[in-house]
Amino acid sequence: MRMRPIVGPLPDTGTRPAGGMDEIAGQLAAGGVAVLTGAGISTESGIPDYRGVTGRHRRHSPMTYQDFVADEANRRRYWARGYVGRRAIAEARPNAGHHAVQALRASGHVDAVITQNVDGLHQAAGTTDAVALHGSLDRVVCLDCETISPRDELDARLLAANGELLAARDAAGLRVNPDGDIELPDDLVHTFRVVPCERCGGVLKPYVVFFGENVPKPRTRRCMDLIDAAGSLLVLGSSLAVLSGLRFVRRAAKDGKPVSVINLGPTRGDDLAHAHVEMPLGQALTELTERLGLTLP
């Protein structure tokens, strides 16, 4: 299933499930919960989302896979913006929401965590078995020889070729986007030097699923298996605008499993949910862990 670039808030129909925090607390107390997280759980770490409050002023759609592979100028623009923007991603730290998910996972209330995010913050909070549905910004892949290598190694090479861009980012105070890119002046983009794969000289791409690209089938099957094994599904910080996440909600609901949502704003899965709470994730998840007698670091 290919992801489609949908930027900006979803239209609000005013329809929400009736259930609230009591229902979600009961769901977690029963255990066997699969958690699906989106960009909204990372906004309190300083990483804006696409469609919620922090994504409303984004002026450009994210790079699509088709645009990336078709044009060298597009790749230069992506790597220039991504190189500068990744510094903010790398400096981000897990917030209370990430720590709460890990506490729920460690205590056995949550059986599985699937994240649509590419920032690695769940893993940094200790949820090392979280499945990164859309990959991770900490690795790159060569589209020619398929070699996968650490992003830090690439960044070191890009720094040697384009060190002035870090200073430009600091001076401008530019804002990072959830896919790791950042808006830069055209003159900086045009002079940016892209480096090739060290092994074969081929084209490098971040090891993430771009809009317009398919999630690898083995990864999708693994996530479906986790949903099938769970007793219920809890969606955290996702508008479910992308079908790669919405299909898990549809799968759980089709099997008669309770689905609940904590998200600021409407989601495409509200008609399938029995509870929808509109609260910041850190606040809501801290309250839920306290109800269950858990403490956060």
PDB file of C-alpha atoms in Angstrom:
ATOM      1  CA  MET A   1       0.000   0.000   0.000  1.00  0.00           C
ATOM      2  CA  ARG A   2       1.520   3.298  -1.083  1.00  0.00           C
ATOM      3  CA  MET A   3       1.570   6.297   1.185  1.00  0.00           C
ATOM      4  CA  ARG A   4       0.053   9.517  -0.123  1.00  0.00           C
ATOM      5  CA  PRO A   5       1.225  13.001   0.899  1.00  0.00           C
ATOM      6  CA  ILE A   6      -1.653  14.633   2.808  1.00  0.00           C
ATOM      7  CA  VAL A   7      -0.523  17.754   4.630  1.00  0.00           C
ATOM      8  CA  GLY A   8      -2.630  20.013   6.846  1.00  0.00           C
ATOM      9  CA  PRO A   9      -5.354  19.213   9.379  1.00  0.00           C
ATOM     10  CA  LEU A  10      -8.197  16.855   8.535  1.00  0.00           C
ATOM     11  CA  PRO A  11     -11.666  18.399   8.257  1.00  0.00           C
ATOM     12  CA  ASP A  12     -13.488  18.230  11.575  1.00  0.00           C
ATOM     13  CA  THR A  13     -16.947  16.683  11.204  1.00  0.00           C
ATOM     14  CA  GLY A  14     -17.689  17.237  14.889  1.00  0.00           C
ATOM     15  CA  THR A  15     -18.349  13.521  15.387  1.00  0.00           C
ATOM     16  CA  ARG A  16     -16.378  11.765  18.144  1.00  0.00           C
ATOM     17  CA  PRO A  17     -16.761   8.423  19.908  1.00  0.00           C
ATOM     18  CA  ALA A  18     -18.467   8.775  23.286  1.00  0.00           C
ATOM     19  CA  GLY A  19     -15.805   7.024  25.367  1.00  0.00           C
ATOM     20  CA  GLY A  20     -13.011   8.821  27.204  1.00  0.00           C
ATOM     21  CA  MET A  21     -10.182   8.258  29.675  1.00  0.00           C
ATOM     22  CA  ASP A  22     -12.108   5.765  31.816  1.00  0.00           C
ATOM     23  CA  GLU A  23     -12.598   3.484  28.829  1.00  0.00           C
ATOM     24  CA  ILE A  24      -8.953   3.741  27.794  1.00  0.00           C
ATOM     25  CA  ALA A  25      -7.751   3.098  31.354  1.00  0.00           C
ATOM     26  CA  GLY A  26      -9.940  -0.009  31.452  1.00  0.00           C
ATOM     27  CA  GLN A  27      -8.572  -1.125  28.102  1.00  0.00           C
ATOM     28  CA  LEU A  28      -4.996  -0.850  29.383  1.00  0.00           C
ATOM     29  CA  ALA A  29      -5.847  -2.533  32.684  1.00  0.00           C
ATOM     30  CA  ALA A  30      -7.156  -5.531  30.732  1.00  0.00           C
ATOM     31  CA  GLY A  31      -3.787  -5.853  28.968  1.00  0.00           C
ATOM     32  CA  GLY A  32      -3.056  -7.251  25.541  1.00  0.00           C
ATOM     33  CA  VAL A  33      -3.025  -3.777  23.945  1.00  0.00           C
ATOM     34  CA  ALA A  34      -1.306  -2.992  20.672  1.00  0.00           C
ATOM     35  CA  VAL A  35      -0.248   0.662  20.393  1.00  0.00           C
ATOM     36  CA  LEU A  36       0.013   2.567  17.114  1.00  0.00           C
ATOM     37  CA  THR A  37       1.749   5.933  17.364  1.00  0.00           C
ATOM     38  CA  GLY A  38       2.059   8.837  14.950  1.00  0.00           C
ATOM     39  CA  ALA A  39       3.810  12.190  14.732  1.00  0.00           C
ATOM     40  CA  GLY A  40       1.635  13.663  17.493  1.00  0.00           C
ATOM     41  CA  ILE A  41       3.527  11.754  20.169  1.00  0.00           C
ATOM     42  CA  SER A  42       6.772  13.506  19.174  1.00  0.00           C
ATOM     43  CA  THR A  43       5.533  17.100  19.046  1.00  0.00           C
ATOM     44  CA  GLU A  44       6.388  17.575  22.734  1.00  0.00           C
ATOM     45  CA  SER A  45       9.961  16.652  21.814  1.00  0.00           C
ATOM     46  CA  GLY A  46      10.048  19.586  19.389  1.00  0.00           C
ATOM     47  CA  ILE A  47       9.273  17.692  16.181  1.00  0.00           C
ATOM     48  CA  PRO A  48       6.161  19.087  14.441  1.00  0.00           C
ATOM     49  CA  ASP A  49       3.535  16.860  12.844  1.00  0.00           C
ATOM     50  CA  TYR A  50       2.025  17.044   9.370  1.00  0.00           C
ATOM     51  CA  ARG A  51      -1.666  17.474  10.014  1.00  0.00           C
ATOM     52  CA  GLY A  52      -2.104  18.630  13.608  1.00  0.00           C
ATOM     53  CA  VAL A  53      -1.579  21.976  15.304  1.00  0.00           C
ATOM     54  CA  THR A  54       2.184  22.086  14.693  1.00  0.00           C
ATOM     55  CA  GLY A  55       1.883  21.089  11.040  1.00  0.00           C
ATOM     56  CA  ARG A  56      -0.652  23.656   9.917  1.00  0.00           C
ATOM     57  CA  HIS A  57       1.870  26.192   8.663  1.00  0.00           C
ATOM     58  CA  ARG A  58       4.017  23.816   6.645  1.00  0.00           C
ATOM     59  CA  ARG A  59       4.267  25.352   3.187  1.00  0.00           C
ATOM     60  CA  HIS A  60       5.491  22.383   1.150  1.00  0.00           C
ATOM     61  CA  SER A  61       4.411  18.776   0.756  1.00  0.00           C
ATOM     62  CA  PRO A  62       7.009  16.163   1.693  1.00  0.00           C
ATOM     63  CA  MET A  63       9.211  14.600  -0.967  1.00  0.00           C
ATOM     64  CA  THR A  64       7.615  11.667  -2.781  1.00  0.00           C
ATOM     65  CA  TYR A  65       9.507   8.565  -3.827  1.00  0.00           C
ATOM     66  CA  GLN A  66       8.730   9.234  -7.475  1.00  0.00           C
ATOM     67  CA  ASP A  67      10.141  12.780  -7.281  1.00  0.00           C
ATOM     68  CA  PHE A  68      13.238  11.578  -5.436  1.00  0.00           C
ATOM     69  CA  VAL A  69      14.229   8.895  -7.943  1.00  0.00           C
ATOM     70  CA  ALA A  70      13.278  10.903 -11.045  1.00  0.00           C
ATOM     71  CA  ASP A  71      15.382  14.033 -10.661  1.00  0.00           C
ATOM     72  CA  GLU A  72      18.878  14.772  -9.384  1.00  0.00           C
ATOM     73  CA  ALA A  73      17.793  18.301  -8.415  1.00  0.00           C
ATOM     74  CA  ASN A  74      15.078  16.834  -6.195  1.00  0.00           C
ATOM     75  CA  ARG A  75      17.612  14.576  -4.516  1.00  0.00           C
ATOM     76  CA  ARG A  76      19.916  17.547  -3.939  1.00  0.00           C
ATOM     77  CA  ARG A  77      17.038  19.466  -2.364  1.00  0.00           C
ATOM     78  CA  TYR A  78      16.092  16.523  -0.151  1.00  0.00           C
ATOM     79  CA  TRP A  79      19.621  15.862   1.102  1.00  0.00           C
ATOM     80  CA  ALA A  80      20.370  19.555   1.669  1.00  0.00           C
ATOM     81  CA  ARG A  81      17.228  20.011   3.732  1.00  0.00           C
ATOM     82  CA  GLY A  82      17.449  16.579   5.335  1.00  0.00           C
ATOM     83  CA  TYR A  83      21.090  16.989   6.279  1.00  0.00           C
ATOM     84  CA  VAL A  84      20.423  20.240   8.091  1.00  0.00           C
ATOM     85  CA  GLY A  85      17.087  19.114   9.532  1.00  0.00           C
ATOM     86  CA  ARG A  86      18.370  15.811  10.892  1.00  0.00           C
ATOM     87  CA  ARG A  87      20.465  17.678  13.425  1.00  0.00           C
ATOM     88  CA  ALA A  88      17.258  18.735  15.180  1.00  0.00           C
ATOM     89  CA  ILE A  89      15.923  15.155  14.985  1.00  0.00           C
ATOM     90  CA  ALA A  90      19.174  13.793  16.415  1.00  0.00           C
ATOM     91  CA  GLU A  91      19.080  16.303  19.269  1.00  0.00           C
ATOM     92  CA  ALA A  92      15.442  15.539  20.162  1.00  0.00           C
ATOM     93  CA  ARG A  93      14.833  13.547  23.338  1.00  0.00           C
ATOM     94  CA  PRO A  94      11.952  11.265  24.331  1.00  0.00           C
ATOM     95  CA  ASN A  95       9.154  13.047  26.156  1.00  0.00           C
ATOM     96  CA  ALA A  96       6.687  11.880  28.798  1.00  0.00           C
ATOM     97  CA  GLY A  97       4.544  10.192  26.140  1.00  0.00           C
ATOM     98  CA  HIS A  98       7.399   7.990  24.932  1.00  0.00           C
ATOM     99  CA  HIS A  99       8.378   7.129  28.497  1.00  0.00           C
ATOM    100  CA  ALA A 100       4.766   6.285  29.352  1.00  0.00           C
ATOM    101  CA  VAL A 101       4.501   3.913  26.393  1.00  0.00           C
ATOM    102  CA  GLN A 102       7.679   2.186  27.557  1.00  0.00           C
ATOM    103  CA  ALA A 103       6.342   1.924  31.119  1.00  0.00           C
ATOM    104  CA  LEU A 104       3.142   0.346  29.805  1.00  0.00           C
ATOM    105  CA  ARG A 105       5.159  -2.028  27.633  1.00  0.00           C
ATOM    106  CA  ALA A 106       7.470  -3.026  30.477  1.00  0.00           C
ATOM    107  CA  SER A 107       4.569  -3.587  32.881  1.00  0.00           C
ATOM    108  CA  GLY A 108       2.762  -5.897  30.461  1.00  0.00           C
ATOM    109  CA  HIS A 109      -0.241  -3.655  29.842  1.00  0.00           C
ATOM    110  CA  VAL A 110       0.925  -3.130  26.251  1.00  0.00           C
ATOM    111  CA  ASP A 111       1.940  -6.132  24.176  1.00  0.00           C
ATOM    112  CA  ALA A 112       3.216  -4.391  21.046  1.00  0.00           C
ATOM    113  CA  VAL A 113       4.198  -0.944  19.786  1.00  0.00           C
ATOM    114  CA  ILE A 114       4.037   0.064  16.123  1.00  0.00           C
ATOM    115  CA  THR A 115       5.174   3.571  15.231  1.00  0.00           C
ATOM    116  CA  GLN A 116       4.673   5.504  12.018  1.00  0.00           C
ATOM    117  CA  ASN A 117       7.490   7.850  13.098  1.00  0.00           C
ATOM    118  CA  VAL A 118      11.040   7.772  11.751  1.00  0.00           C
ATOM    119  CA  ASP A 119      12.647   9.704  14.633  1.00  0.00           C
ATOM    120  CA  GLY A 120      13.732   6.739  16.796  1.00  0.00           C
ATOM    121  CA  LEU A 121      12.369   8.293  20.014  1.00  0.00           C
ATOM    122  CA  HIS A 122      10.466   5.183  21.135  1.00  0.00           C
ATOM    123  CA  GLN A 123      13.676   3.190  20.905  1.00  0.00           C
ATOM    124  CA  ALA A 124      15.568   5.926  22.748  1.00  0.00           C
ATOM    125  CA  ALA A 125      12.979   5.715  25.544  1.00  0.00           C
ATOM    126  CA  GLY A 126      13.658   1.980  25.917  1.00  0.00           C
ATOM    127  CA  THR A 127      11.004   0.422  23.688  1.00  0.00           C
ATOM    128  CA  THR A 128      13.626  -1.349  21.617  1.00  0.00           C
ATOM    129  CA  ASP A 129      11.122  -3.767  20.090  1.00  0.00           C
ATOM    130  CA  ALA A 130       8.900  -1.014  18.665  1.00  0.00           C
ATOM    131  CA  VAL A 131       8.280  -1.717  14.984  1.00  0.00           C
ATOM    132  CA  ALA A 132       9.200   1.313  12.865  1.00  0.00           C
ATOM    133  CA  LEU A 133       6.564   0.946  10.142  1.00  0.00           C
ATOM    134  CA  HIS A 134       8.076   3.632   7.918  1.00  0.00           C
ATOM    135  CA  GLY A 135      11.729   2.947   8.713  1.00  0.00           C
ATOM    136  CA  SER A 136      14.214   5.165  10.485  1.00  0.00           C
ATOM    137  CA  LEU A 137      16.297   8.214   9.658  1.00  0.00           C
ATOM    138  CA  ASP A 138      19.371   6.695  11.301  1.00  0.00           C
ATOM    139  CA  ARG A 139      20.227   4.577   8.240  1.00  0.00           C
ATOM    140  CA  VAL A 140      20.554   5.040   4.482  1.00  0.00           C
ATOM    141  CA  VAL A 141      20.207   2.579   1.610  1.00  0.00           C
ATOM    142  CA  CYS A 142      21.796   2.576  -1.831  1.00  0.00           C
ATOM    143  CA  LEU A 143      19.156   2.245  -4.555  1.00  0.00           C
ATOM    144  CA  ASP A 144      21.697   0.532  -6.810  1.00  0.00           C
ATOM    145  CA  CYS A 145      23.557  -2.045  -4.698  1.00  0.00           C
ATOM    146  CA  GLU A 146      21.067  -2.048  -1.759  1.00  0.00           C
ATOM    147  CA  THR A 147      23.823  -1.600   0.827  1.00  0.00           C
ATOM    148  CA  ILE A 148      22.458  -0.263   4.120  1.00  0.00           C
ATOM    149  CA  SER A 149      24.779   1.953   6.146  1.00  0.00           C
ATOM    150  CA  PRO A 150      24.601   4.255   9.202  1.00  0.00           C
ATOM    151  CA  ARG A 151      23.303   7.771   8.613  1.00  0.00           C
ATOM    152  CA  ASP A 152      26.058   9.143  10.852  1.00  0.00           C
ATOM    153  CA  GLU A 153      28.650   7.965   8.336  1.00  0.00           C
ATOM    154  CA  LEU A 154      26.841   9.751   5.517  1.00  0.00           C
ATOM    155  CA  ASP A 155      26.424  12.892   7.594  1.00  0.00           C
ATOM    156  CA  ALA A 156      30.158  12.966   8.258  1.00  0.00           C
ATOM    157  CA  ARG A 157      30.800  12.886   4.515  1.00  0.00           C
ATOM    158  CA  LEU A 158      28.170  15.546   3.877  1.00  0.00           C
ATOM    159  CA  LEU A 159      29.648  17.694   6.638  1.00  0.00           C
ATOM    160  CA  ALA A 160      33.061  17.548   4.972  1.00  0.00           C
ATOM    161  CA  ALA A 161      31.507  18.700   1.711  1.00  0.00           C
ATOM    162  CA  ASN A 162      28.912  21.150   3.047  1.00  0.00           C
ATOM    163  CA  GLY A 163      29.933  22.287   6.515  1.00  0.00           C
ATOM    164  CA  GLU A 164      28.663  25.829   6.004  1.00  0.00           C
ATOM    165  CA  LEU A 165      25.051  24.642   6.029  1.00  0.00           C
ATOM    166  CA  LEU A 166      25.111  23.891   9.745  1.00  0.00           C
ATOM    167  CA  ALA A 167      25.995  27.493  10.467  1.00  0.00           C
ATOM    168  CA  ALA A 168      23.255  28.644   8.093  1.00  0.00           C
ATOM    169  CA  ARG A 169      20.687  26.564   9.944  1.00  0.00           C
ATOM    170  CA  ASP A 170      21.738  27.931  13.325  1.00  0.00           C
ATOM    171  CA  ALA A 171      21.670  31.510  12.079  1.00  0.00           C
ATOM    172  CA  ALA A 172      18.250  31.237  10.451  1.00  0.00           C
ATOM    173  CA  GLY A 173      16.560  29.332  13.294  1.00  0.00           C
ATOM    174  CA  LEU A 174      14.760  27.178  10.739  1.00  0.00           C
ATOM    175  CA  ARG A 175      12.166  24.585  11.724  1.00  0.00           C
ATOM    176  CA  VAL A 176      12.461  20.854  11.165  1.00  0.00           C
ATOM    177  CA  ASN A 177       9.652  18.716   9.722  1.00  0.00           C
ATOM    178  CA  PRO A 178       8.687  15.219  10.934  1.00  0.00           C
ATOM    179  CA  ASP A 179      10.416  13.512   8.000  1.00  0.00           C
ATOM    180  CA  GLY A 180      13.665  15.236   8.988  1.00  0.00           C
ATOM    181  CA  ASP A 181      13.829  17.915   6.308  1.00  0.00           C
ATOM    182  CA  ILE A 182      13.846  21.646   6.785  1.00  0.00           C
ATOM    183  CA  GLU A 183      13.160  24.630   4.552  1.00  0.00           C
ATOM    184  CA  LEU A 184      16.352  26.246   3.276  1.00  0.00           C
ATOM    185  CA  PRO A 185      17.066  29.228   1.022  1.00  0.00           C
ATOM    186  CA  ASP A 186      17.335  28.237  -2.640  1.00  0.00           C
ATOM    187  CA  ASP A 187      20.926  29.441  -2.934  1.00  0.00           C
ATOM    188  CA  LEU A 188      22.048  26.990  -0.264  1.00  0.00           C
ATOM    189  CA  VAL A 189      20.147  24.136  -1.879  1.00  0.00           C
ATOM    190  CA  HIS A 190      21.586  24.846  -5.324  1.00  0.00           C
ATOM    191  CA  THR A 191      25.184  24.797  -4.058  1.00  0.00           C
ATOM    192  CA  PHE A 192      24.756  21.683  -1.910  1.00  0.00           C
ATOM    193  CA  ARG A 193      27.026  18.771  -2.854  1.00  0.00           C
ATOM    194  CA  VAL A 194      25.494  15.288  -2.711  1.00  0.00           C
ATOM    195  CA  VAL A 195      27.795  12.322  -2.134  1.00  0.00           C
ATOM    196  CA  PRO A 196      27.267   8.879  -3.701  1.00  0.00           C
ATOM    197  CA  CYS A 197      27.363   5.368  -2.244  1.00  0.00           C
ATOM    198  CA  GLU A 198      30.936   4.556  -1.218  1.00  0.00           C
ATOM    199  CA  ARG A 199      30.583   0.963  -2.380  1.00  0.00           C
ATOM    200  CA  CYS A 200      29.237   1.397  -5.914  1.00  0.00           C
ATOM    201  CA  GLY A 201      28.817   5.123  -6.548  1.00  0.00           C
ATOM    202  CA  GLY A 202      25.039   4.745  -6.677  1.00  0.00           C
ATOM    203  CA  VAL A 203      22.175   6.892  -5.409  1.00  0.00           C
ATOM    204  CA  LEU A 204      21.637   7.021  -1.651  1.00  0.00           C
ATOM    205  CA  LYS A 205      18.201   7.290  -0.053  1.00  0.00           C
ATOM    206  CA  PRO A 206      17.234   7.498   3.616  1.00  0.00           C
ATOM    207  CA  TYR A 207      16.066   4.119   4.923  1.00  0.00           C
ATOM    208  CA  VAL A 208      12.508   5.369   5.289  1.00  0.00           C
ATOM    209  CA  VAL A 209       9.286   4.828   3.369  1.00  0.00           C
ATOM    210  CA  PHE A 210       8.624   7.946   1.319  1.00  0.00           C
ATOM    211  CA  PHE A 211       5.153   9.065   0.340  1.00  0.00           C
ATOM    212  CA  GLY A 212       4.302   7.190  -2.850  1.00  0.00           C
ATOM    213  CA  GLU A 213       6.413   4.211  -1.791  1.00  0.00           C
ATOM    214  CA  ASN A 214       5.269   0.832  -0.492  1.00  0.00           C
ATOM    215  CA  VAL A 215       5.884  -0.336   3.058  1.00  0.00           C
ATOM    216  CA  PRO A 216       7.946  -3.553   2.707  1.00  0.00           C
ATOM    217  CA  LYS A 217       5.619  -6.569   2.753  1.00  0.00           C
ATOM    218  CA  PRO A 218       7.466  -8.462   5.523  1.00  0.00           C
ATOM    219  CA  ARG A 219       7.166  -5.410   7.792  1.00  0.00           C
ATOM    220  CA  THR A 220       3.468  -5.074   7.018  1.00  0.00           C
ATOM    221  CA  ARG A 221       2.891  -8.764   7.758  1.00  0.00           C
ATOM    222  CA  ARG A 222       4.717  -8.444  11.066  1.00  0.00           C
ATOM    223  CA  CYS A 223       2.523  -5.524  12.080  1.00  0.00           C
ATOM    224  CA  MET A 224      -0.639  -7.347  11.036  1.00  0.00           C
ATOM    225  CA  ASP A 225       0.449 -10.325  13.138  1.00  0.00           C
ATOM    226  CA  LEU A 226       0.859  -8.025  16.153  1.00  0.00           C
ATOM    227  CA  ILE A 227      -2.625  -6.567  15.607  1.00  0.00           C
ATOM    228  CA  ASP A 228      -4.097 -10.057  15.230  1.00  0.00           C
ATOM    229  CA  ALA A 229      -2.444 -11.222  18.468  1.00  0.00           C
ATOM    230  CA  ALA A 230      -3.604  -8.179  20.464  1.00  0.00           C
ATOM    231  CA  GLY A 231      -6.838  -7.876  22.399  1.00  0.00           C
ATOM    232  CA  SER A 232      -7.335  -4.200  21.501  1.00  0.00           C
ATOM    233  CA  LEU A 233      -5.724  -1.255  19.724  1.00  0.00           C
ATOM    234  CA  LEU A 234      -4.779   2.169  21.102  1.00  0.00           C
ATOM    235  CA  VAL A 235      -3.893   4.921  18.605  1.00  0.00           C
ATOM    236  CA  LEU A 236      -1.690   7.728  19.936  1.00  0.00           C
ATOM    237  CA  GLY A 237      -1.042  10.986  18.100  1.00  0.00           C
ATOM    238  CA  SER A 238      -2.093   9.975  14.604  1.00  0.00           C
ATOM    239  CA  SER A 239      -4.834  11.385  12.401  1.00  0.00           C
ATOM    240  CA  LEU A 240      -4.710   8.100  10.441  1.00  0.00           C
ATOM    241  CA  ALA A 241      -4.700  10.122   7.226  1.00  0.00           C
ATOM    242  CA  VAL A 242      -2.263   7.640   5.678  1.00  0.00           C
ATOM    243  CA  LEU A 243      -3.719   4.255   4.816  1.00  0.00           C
ATOM    244  CA  SER A 244      -0.634   2.408   6.022  1.00  0.00           C
ATOM    245  CA  GLY A 245      -1.788   3.195   9.589  1.00  0.00           C
ATOM    246  CA  LEU A 246      -5.546   3.273   9.065  1.00  0.00           C
ATOM    247  CA  ARG A 247      -5.600  -0.323   7.821  1.00  0.00           C
ATOM    248  CA  PHE A 248      -4.538  -1.561  11.273  1.00  0.00           C
ATOM    249  CA  VAL A 249      -7.541   0.195  12.809  1.00  0.00           C
ATOM    250  CA  ARG A 250      -9.795  -1.351  10.189  1.00  0.00           C
ATOM    251  CA  ARG A 251      -8.275  -4.775  10.830  1.00  0.00           C
ATOM    252  CA  ALA A 252      -8.805  -4.565  14.586  1.00  0.00           C
ATOM    253  CA  ALA A 253     -12.348  -3.227  14.241  1.00  0.00           C
ATOM    254  CA  LYS A 254     -13.263  -5.922  11.708  1.00  0.00           C
ATOM    255  CA  ASP A 255     -12.181  -8.549  14.236  1.00  0.00           C
ATOM    256  CA  GLY A 256     -14.378  -6.945  16.893  1.00  0.00           C
ATOM    257  CA  LYS A 257     -11.486  -5.605  18.968  1.00  0.00           C
ATOM    258  CA  PRO A 258     -11.869  -2.332  20.892  1.00  0.00           C
ATOM    259  CA  VAL A 259     -10.136   0.626  19.259  1.00  0.00           C
ATOM    260  CA  SER A 260      -9.482   3.888  21.085  1.00  0.00           C
ATOM    261  CA  VAL A 261      -7.691   7.095  20.140  1.00  0.00           C
ATOM    262  CA  ILE A 262      -5.819   9.875  21.913  1.00  0.00           C
ATOM    263  CA  ASN A 263      -5.211  12.650  19.397  1.00  0.00           C
ATOM    264  CA  LEU A 264      -5.595  16.403  19.131  1.00  0.00           C
ATOM    265  CA  GLY A 265      -8.140  16.690  16.346  1.00  0.00           C
ATOM    266  CA  PRO A 266     -10.212  14.275  14.259  1.00  0.00           C
ATOM    267  CA  THR A 267      -8.937  11.037  12.734  1.00  0.00           C
ATOM    268  CA  ARG A 268     -10.033   8.902   9.826  1.00  0.00           C
ATOM    269  CA  GLY A 269     -10.670   6.081  12.287  1.00  0.00           C
ATOM    270  CA  ASP A 270     -13.099   7.868  14.614  1.00  0.00           C
ATOM    271  CA  ASP A 271     -16.082   6.005  13.191  1.00  0.00           C
ATOM    272  CA  LEU A 272     -14.446   2.726  14.210  1.00  0.00           C
ATOM    273  CA  ALA A 273     -13.302   3.798  17.690  1.00  0.00           C
ATOM    274  CA  HIS A 274     -15.155   3.403  20.990  1.00  0.00           C
ATOM    275  CA  ALA A 275     -13.190   6.212  22.668  1.00  0.00           C
ATOM    276  CA  HIS A 276     -11.456   9.396  21.504  1.00  0.00           C
ATOM    277  CA  VAL A 277      -9.651  11.680  23.960  1.00  0.00           C
ATOM    278  CA  GLU A 278      -8.338  15.091  22.905  1.00  0.00           C
ATOM    279  CA  MET A 279      -5.396  15.856  25.183  1.00  0.00           C
ATOM    280  CA  PRO A 280      -1.659  16.364  24.754  1.00  0.00           C
ATOM    281  CA  LEU A 281      -0.097  12.907  24.712  1.00  0.00           C
ATOM    282  CA  GLY A 282       2.325  13.563  27.564  1.00  0.00           C
ATOM    283  CA  GLN A 283      -0.485  14.691  29.858  1.00  0.00           C
ATOM    284  CA  ALA A 284      -2.910  11.924  28.873  1.00  0.00           C
ATOM    285  CA  LEU A 285      -0.409   9.079  29.077  1.00  0.00           C
ATOM    286  CA  THR A 286       1.049  10.299  32.353  1.00  0.00           C
ATOM    287  CA  GLU A 287      -2.459  10.279  33.824  1.00  0.00           C
ATOM    288  CA  LEU A 288      -3.105   6.784  32.505  1.00  0.00           C
ATOM    289  CA  THR A 289       0.135   5.377  33.904  1.00  0.00           C
ATOM    290  CA  GLU A 290      -0.633   6.956  37.288  1.00  0.00           C
ATOM    291  CA  ARG A 291      -4.063   5.315  37.287  1.00  0.00           C
ATOM    292  CA  LEU A 292      -2.322   1.989  36.752  1.00  0.00           C
ATOM    293  CA  GLY A 293       0.154   2.608  39.580  1.00  0.00           C
ATOM    294  CA  LEU A 294       3.155   3.101  37.317  1.00  0.00           C
ATOM    295  CA  THR A 295       5.872   5.715  37.709  1.00  0.00           C
ATOM    296  CA  LEU A 296       7.774   7.413  34.916  1.00  0.00           C
ATOM    297  CA  PRO A 297      11.511   8.185  34.861  1.00  0.00           C
TER     298      PRO A 297
END
